[in-house]
mmCIF file of C-alpha atoms in Angstrom:
data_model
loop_
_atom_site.group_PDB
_atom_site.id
_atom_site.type_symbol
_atom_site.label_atom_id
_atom_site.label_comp_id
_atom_site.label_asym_id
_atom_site.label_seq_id
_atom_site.Cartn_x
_atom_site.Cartn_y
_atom_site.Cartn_z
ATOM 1 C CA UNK A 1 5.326 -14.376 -4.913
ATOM 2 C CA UNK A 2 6.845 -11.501 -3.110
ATOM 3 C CA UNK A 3 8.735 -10.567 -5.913
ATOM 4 C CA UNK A 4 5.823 -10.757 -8.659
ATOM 5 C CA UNK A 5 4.284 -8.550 -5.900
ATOM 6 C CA UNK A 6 6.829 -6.045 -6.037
ATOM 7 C CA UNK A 7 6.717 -5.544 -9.741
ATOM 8 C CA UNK A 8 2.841 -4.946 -9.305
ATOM 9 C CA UNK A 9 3.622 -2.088 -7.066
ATOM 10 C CA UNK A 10 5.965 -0.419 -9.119
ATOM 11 C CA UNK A 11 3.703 -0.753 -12.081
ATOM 12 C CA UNK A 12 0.927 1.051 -9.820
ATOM 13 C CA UNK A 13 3.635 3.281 -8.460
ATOM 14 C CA UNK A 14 4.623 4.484 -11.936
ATOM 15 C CA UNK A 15 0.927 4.901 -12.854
ATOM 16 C CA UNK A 16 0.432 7.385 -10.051
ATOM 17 C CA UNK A 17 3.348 9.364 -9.861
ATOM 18 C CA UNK A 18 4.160 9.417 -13.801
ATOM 19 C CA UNK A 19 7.827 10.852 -14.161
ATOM 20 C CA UNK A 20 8.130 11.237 -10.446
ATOM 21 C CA UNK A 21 8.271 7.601 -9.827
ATOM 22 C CA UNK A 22 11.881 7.073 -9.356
ATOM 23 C CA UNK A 23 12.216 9.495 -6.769
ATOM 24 C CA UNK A 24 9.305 7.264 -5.386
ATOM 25 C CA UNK A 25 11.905 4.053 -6.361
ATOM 26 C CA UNK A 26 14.748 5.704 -4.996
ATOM 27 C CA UNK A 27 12.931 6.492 -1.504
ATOM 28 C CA UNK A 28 11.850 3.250 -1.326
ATOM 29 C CA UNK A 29 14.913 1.517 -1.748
ATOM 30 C CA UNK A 30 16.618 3.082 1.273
ATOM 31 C CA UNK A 31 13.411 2.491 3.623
ATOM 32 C CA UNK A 32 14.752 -0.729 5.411
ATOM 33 C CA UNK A 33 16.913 1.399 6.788
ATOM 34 C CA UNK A 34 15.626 4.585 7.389
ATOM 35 C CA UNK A 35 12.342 3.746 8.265
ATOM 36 C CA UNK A 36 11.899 -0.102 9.042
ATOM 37 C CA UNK A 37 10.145 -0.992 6.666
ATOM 38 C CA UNK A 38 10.623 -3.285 3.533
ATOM 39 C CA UNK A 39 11.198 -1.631 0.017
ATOM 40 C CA UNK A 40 6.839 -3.343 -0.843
ATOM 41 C CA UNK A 41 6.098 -1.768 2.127
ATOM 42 C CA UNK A 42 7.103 1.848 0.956
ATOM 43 C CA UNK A 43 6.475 1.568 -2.260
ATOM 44 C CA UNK A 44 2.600 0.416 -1.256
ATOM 45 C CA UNK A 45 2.189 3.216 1.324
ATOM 46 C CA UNK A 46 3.591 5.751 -0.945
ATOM 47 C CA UNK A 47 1.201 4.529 -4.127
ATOM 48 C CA UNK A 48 -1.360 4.823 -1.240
ATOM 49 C CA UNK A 49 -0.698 8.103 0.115
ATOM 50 C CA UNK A 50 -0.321 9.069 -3.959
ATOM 51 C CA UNK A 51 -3.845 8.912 -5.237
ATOM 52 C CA UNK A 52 -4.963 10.571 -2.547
ATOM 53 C CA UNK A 53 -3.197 13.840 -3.354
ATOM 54 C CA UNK A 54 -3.743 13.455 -6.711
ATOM 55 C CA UNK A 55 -7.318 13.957 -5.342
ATOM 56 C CA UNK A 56 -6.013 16.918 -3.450
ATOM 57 C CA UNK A 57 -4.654 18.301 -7.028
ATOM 58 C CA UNK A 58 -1.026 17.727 -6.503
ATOM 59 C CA UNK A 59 1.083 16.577 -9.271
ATOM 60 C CA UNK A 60 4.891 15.860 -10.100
ATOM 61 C CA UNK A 61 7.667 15.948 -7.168
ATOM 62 C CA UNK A 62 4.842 17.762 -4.674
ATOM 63 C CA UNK A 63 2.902 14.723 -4.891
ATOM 64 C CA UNK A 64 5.914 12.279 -4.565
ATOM 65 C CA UNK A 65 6.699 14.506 -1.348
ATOM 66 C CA UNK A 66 3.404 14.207 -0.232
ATOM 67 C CA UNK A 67 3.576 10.904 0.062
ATOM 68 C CA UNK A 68 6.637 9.971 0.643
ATOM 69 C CA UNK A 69 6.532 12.459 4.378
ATOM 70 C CA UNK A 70 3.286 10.267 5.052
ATOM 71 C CA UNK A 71 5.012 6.935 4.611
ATOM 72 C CA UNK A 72 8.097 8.327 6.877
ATOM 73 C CA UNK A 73 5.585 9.752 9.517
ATOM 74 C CA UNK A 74 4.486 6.282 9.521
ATOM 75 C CA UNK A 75 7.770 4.944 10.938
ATOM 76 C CA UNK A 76 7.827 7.571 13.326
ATOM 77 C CA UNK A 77 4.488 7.323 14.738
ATOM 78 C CA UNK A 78 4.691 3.301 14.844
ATOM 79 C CA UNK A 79 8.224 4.284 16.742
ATOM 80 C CA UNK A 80 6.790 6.663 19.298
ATOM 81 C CA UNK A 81 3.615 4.299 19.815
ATOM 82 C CA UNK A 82 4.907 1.158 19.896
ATOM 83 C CA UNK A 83 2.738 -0.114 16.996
ATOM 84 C CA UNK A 84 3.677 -1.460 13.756
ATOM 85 C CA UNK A 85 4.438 1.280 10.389
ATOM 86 C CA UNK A 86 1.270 -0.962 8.912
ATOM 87 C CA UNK A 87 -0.881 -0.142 11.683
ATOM 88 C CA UNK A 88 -0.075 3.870 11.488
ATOM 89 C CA UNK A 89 -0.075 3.664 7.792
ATOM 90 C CA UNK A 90 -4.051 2.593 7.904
ATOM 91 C CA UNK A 91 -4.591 4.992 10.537
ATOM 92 C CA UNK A 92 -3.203 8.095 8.179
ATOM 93 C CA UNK A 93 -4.906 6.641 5.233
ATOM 94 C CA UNK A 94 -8.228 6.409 7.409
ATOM 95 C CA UNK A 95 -8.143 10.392 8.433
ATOM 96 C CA UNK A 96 -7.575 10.787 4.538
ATOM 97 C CA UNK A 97 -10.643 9.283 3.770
ATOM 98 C CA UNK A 98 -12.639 11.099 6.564
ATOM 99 C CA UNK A 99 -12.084 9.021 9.111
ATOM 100 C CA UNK A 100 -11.002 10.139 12.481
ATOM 101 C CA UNK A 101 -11.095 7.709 14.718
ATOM 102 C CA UNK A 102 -8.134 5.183 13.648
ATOM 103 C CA UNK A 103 -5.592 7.937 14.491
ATOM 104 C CA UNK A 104 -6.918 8.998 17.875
ATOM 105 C CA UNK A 105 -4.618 6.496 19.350
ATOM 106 C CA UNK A 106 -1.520 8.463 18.177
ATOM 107 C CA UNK A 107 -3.108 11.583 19.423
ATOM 108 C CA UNK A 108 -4.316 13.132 16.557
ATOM 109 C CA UNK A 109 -7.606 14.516 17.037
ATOM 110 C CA UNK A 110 -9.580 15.812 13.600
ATOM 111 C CA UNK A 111 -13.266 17.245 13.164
ATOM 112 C CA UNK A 112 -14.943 18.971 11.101
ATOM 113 C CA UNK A 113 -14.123 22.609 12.934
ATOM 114 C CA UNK A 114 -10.457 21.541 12.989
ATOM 115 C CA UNK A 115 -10.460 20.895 9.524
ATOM 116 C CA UNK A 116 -11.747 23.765 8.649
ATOM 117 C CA UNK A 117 -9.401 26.086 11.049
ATOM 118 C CA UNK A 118 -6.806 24.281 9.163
ATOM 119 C CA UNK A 119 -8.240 25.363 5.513
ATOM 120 C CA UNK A 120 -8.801 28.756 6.204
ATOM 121 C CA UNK A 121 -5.102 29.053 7.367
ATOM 122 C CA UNK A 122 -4.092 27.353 4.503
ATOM 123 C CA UNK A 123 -5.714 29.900 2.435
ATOM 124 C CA UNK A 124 -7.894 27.514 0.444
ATOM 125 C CA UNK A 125 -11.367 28.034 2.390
ATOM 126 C CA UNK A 126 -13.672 31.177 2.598
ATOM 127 C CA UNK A 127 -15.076 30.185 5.916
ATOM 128 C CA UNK A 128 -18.077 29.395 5.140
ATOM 129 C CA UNK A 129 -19.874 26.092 3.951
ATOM 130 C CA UNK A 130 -18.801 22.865 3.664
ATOM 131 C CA UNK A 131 -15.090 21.395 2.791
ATOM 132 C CA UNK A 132 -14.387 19.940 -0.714
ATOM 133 C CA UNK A 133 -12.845 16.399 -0.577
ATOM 134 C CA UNK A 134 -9.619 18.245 -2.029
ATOM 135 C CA UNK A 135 -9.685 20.894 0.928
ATOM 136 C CA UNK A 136 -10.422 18.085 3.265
ATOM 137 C CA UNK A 137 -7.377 16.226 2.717
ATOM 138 C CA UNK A 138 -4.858 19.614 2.583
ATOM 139 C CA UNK A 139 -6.208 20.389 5.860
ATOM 140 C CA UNK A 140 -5.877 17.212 7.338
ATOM 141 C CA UNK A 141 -2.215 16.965 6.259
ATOM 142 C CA UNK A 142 -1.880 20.132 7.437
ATOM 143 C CA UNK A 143 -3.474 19.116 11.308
ATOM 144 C CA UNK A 144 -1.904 15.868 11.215
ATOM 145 C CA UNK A 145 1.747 17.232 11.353
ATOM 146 C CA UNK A 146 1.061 19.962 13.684
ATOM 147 C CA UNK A 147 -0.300 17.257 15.621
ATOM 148 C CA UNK A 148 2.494 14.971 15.436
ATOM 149 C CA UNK A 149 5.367 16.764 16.127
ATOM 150 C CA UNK A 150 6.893 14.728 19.098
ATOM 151 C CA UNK A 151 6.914 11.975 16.947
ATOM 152 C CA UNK A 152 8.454 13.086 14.265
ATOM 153 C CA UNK A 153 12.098 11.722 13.908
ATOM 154 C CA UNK A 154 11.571 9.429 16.434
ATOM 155 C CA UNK A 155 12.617 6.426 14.096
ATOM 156 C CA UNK A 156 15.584 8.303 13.491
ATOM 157 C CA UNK A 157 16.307 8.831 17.006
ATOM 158 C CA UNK A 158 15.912 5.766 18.686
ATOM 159 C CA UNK A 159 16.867 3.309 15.253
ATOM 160 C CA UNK A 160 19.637 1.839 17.547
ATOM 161 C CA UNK A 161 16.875 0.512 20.307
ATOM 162 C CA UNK A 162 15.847 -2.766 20.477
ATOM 163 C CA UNK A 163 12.545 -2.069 18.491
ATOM 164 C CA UNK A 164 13.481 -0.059 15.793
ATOM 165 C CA UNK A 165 16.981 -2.324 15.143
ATOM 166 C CA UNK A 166 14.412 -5.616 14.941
ATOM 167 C CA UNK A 167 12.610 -3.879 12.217
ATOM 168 C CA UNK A 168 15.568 -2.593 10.208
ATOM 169 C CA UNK A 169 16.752 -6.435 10.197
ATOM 170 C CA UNK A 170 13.179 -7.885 9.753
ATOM 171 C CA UNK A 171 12.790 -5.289 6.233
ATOM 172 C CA UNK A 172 16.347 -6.054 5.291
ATOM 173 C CA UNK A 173 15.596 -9.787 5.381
ATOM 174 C CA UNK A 174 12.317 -9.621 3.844
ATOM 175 C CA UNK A 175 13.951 -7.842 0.830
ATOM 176 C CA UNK A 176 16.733 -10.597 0.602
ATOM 177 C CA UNK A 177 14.008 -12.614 -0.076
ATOM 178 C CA UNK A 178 12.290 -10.683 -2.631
ATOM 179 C CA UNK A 179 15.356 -10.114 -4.460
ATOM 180 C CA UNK A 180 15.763 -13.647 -4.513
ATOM 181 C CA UNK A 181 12.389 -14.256 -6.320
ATOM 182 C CA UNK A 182 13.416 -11.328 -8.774
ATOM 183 C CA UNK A 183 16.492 -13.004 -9.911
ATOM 184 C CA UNK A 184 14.292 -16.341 -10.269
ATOM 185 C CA UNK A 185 10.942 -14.584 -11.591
ATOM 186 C CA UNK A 186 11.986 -14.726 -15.339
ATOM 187 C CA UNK A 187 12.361 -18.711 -15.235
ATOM 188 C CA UNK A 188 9.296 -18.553 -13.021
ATOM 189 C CA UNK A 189 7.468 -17.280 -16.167
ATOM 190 C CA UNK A 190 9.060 -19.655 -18.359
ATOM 191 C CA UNK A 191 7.694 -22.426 -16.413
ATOM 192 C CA UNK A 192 4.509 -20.721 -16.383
ATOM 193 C CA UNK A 193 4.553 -20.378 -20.075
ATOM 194 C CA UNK A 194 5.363 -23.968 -20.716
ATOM 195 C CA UNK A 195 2.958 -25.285 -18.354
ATOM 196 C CA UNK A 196 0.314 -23.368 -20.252
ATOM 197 C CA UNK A 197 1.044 -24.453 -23.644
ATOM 198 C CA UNK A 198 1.160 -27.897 -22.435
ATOM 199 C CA UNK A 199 -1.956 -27.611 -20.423
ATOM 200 C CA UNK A 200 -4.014 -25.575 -22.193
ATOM 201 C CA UNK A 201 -4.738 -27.757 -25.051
ATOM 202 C CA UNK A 202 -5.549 -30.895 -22.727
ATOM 203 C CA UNK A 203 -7.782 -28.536 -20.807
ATOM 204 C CA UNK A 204 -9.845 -27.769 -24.188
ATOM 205 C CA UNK A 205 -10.390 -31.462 -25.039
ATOM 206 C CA UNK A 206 -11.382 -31.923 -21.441
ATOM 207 C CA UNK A 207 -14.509 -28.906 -21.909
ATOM 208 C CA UNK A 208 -15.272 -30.150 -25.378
ATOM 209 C CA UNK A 209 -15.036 -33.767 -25.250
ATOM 210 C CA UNK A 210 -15.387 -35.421 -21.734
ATOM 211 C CA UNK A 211 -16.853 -33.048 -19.791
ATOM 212 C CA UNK A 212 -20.006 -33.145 -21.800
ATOM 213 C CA UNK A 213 -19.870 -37.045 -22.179
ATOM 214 C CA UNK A 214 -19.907 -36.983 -18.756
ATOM 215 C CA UNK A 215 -22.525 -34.673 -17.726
ATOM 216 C CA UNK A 216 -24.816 -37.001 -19.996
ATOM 217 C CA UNK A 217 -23.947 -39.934 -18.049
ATOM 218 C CA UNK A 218 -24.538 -38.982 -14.864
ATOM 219 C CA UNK A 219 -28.118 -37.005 -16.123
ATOM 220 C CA UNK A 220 -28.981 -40.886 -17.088
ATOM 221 C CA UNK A 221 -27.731 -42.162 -13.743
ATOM 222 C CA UNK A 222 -29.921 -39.253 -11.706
ATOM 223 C CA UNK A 223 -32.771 -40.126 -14.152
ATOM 224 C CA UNK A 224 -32.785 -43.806 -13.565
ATOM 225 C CA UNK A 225 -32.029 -43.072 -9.689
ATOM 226 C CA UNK A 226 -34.933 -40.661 -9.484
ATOM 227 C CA UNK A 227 -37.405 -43.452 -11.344
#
């Protein structure tokens, strides 16, 4: 399962990021130990973090970069807070769609004048109006790791706690056992394949022949029950 899951992901991944994906592979690959979390875990966050700046209009390597700082500030926010990289990973996502509140907790605080400071430093808002759904999220990256910094490199600082050492060996285990299920994924789909040409056929007769038999009988049997 896990490792039928991975090769979702990195179908999605190269979807999103087009030739940029295997810098997106490559990052990924390395996160057990650099950020905690399992190689699915990146690549997820990172295909995440991905179509929303596509949104934002970013393409090629700035995209991958994009989302590949997000998924590390994850690990470093879930380091300096105590929480989990899923948890912080949700909460960035949420203040990408517009919603604030999720990342209050690691003491980000975004509105709608913040936002805006942010855009008009960024030198993609006149001032006046309302914020695009593209200037929206370029501003809130922008806030978010102004708003951040303590955190940032905390993973990296303290990977030889307690903490951040249980999650390096959790990730590293976890991907042990998805590259387990890669190596036995193609006879997995052999099975499959032969359990479906053995099935499917009995399957047919079943819809064409019995099930229909049946259905009569027990029409006559609710008939005679009901008279």
């Amino acid at each position: 399962g896990k490792a039928s899951d991975l090769n979702e992901t990195i179908s999605k991944v190269a979807v999103v990021f087009g030739d940029a994906n295997k810098s997106i592979e490559k990052f990924a690959s390395d996160a057990a130990t650099n950020l905690g979390q399992t190689r699915q875990q990146a690549l997820d966050a990172s295909a995440s973090f991905g179509i929303f700046g596509k949104a934002a209009g970013l393409t090629g390597e700035k995209l991958a970069t994009f989302s590949t700082d997000f998924t590390g500030l994850a690990s470093d926010l879930a380091s300096f807070n105590n929480t989990s990289p899923e948890q912080a990973i949700n909460a960035i996502g949420a203040a990408l769609r517009g919603e604030s509140e999720p990342l209050r907790s690691y003491g980000v605080l975004l509105n709608d004048a913040t936002l805006k400071q942010a855009a008009l430093e960024l030198g993609i808002f006149s001032g006046s109006g309302a914020l695009t759904a593209q200037q929206k999220i370029l501003a809130a990256q922008k806030v978010i790791y102004e708003q951040t910094g303590d955190a940032q490199g905390d993973f990296a600082r303290t990977s030889d706690g307690l903490a951040n050492t249980q999650r390096i060996l959790s990730a590293q285990l976890q991907n042990v056992v998805t590259d387990i299920g890669m190596a036995l994924l193609p006879v997995a789909l052999k099975l499959t394949s032969v359990f479906a040409d053995v099935l499917t056929p009995s399957v047919a007769f079943i819809n064409e022949k019995i099930l229909p038999a049946l259905t009569e009988q027990l029409t006559k049997v609710g008939s005679f029950i009901t008279e």
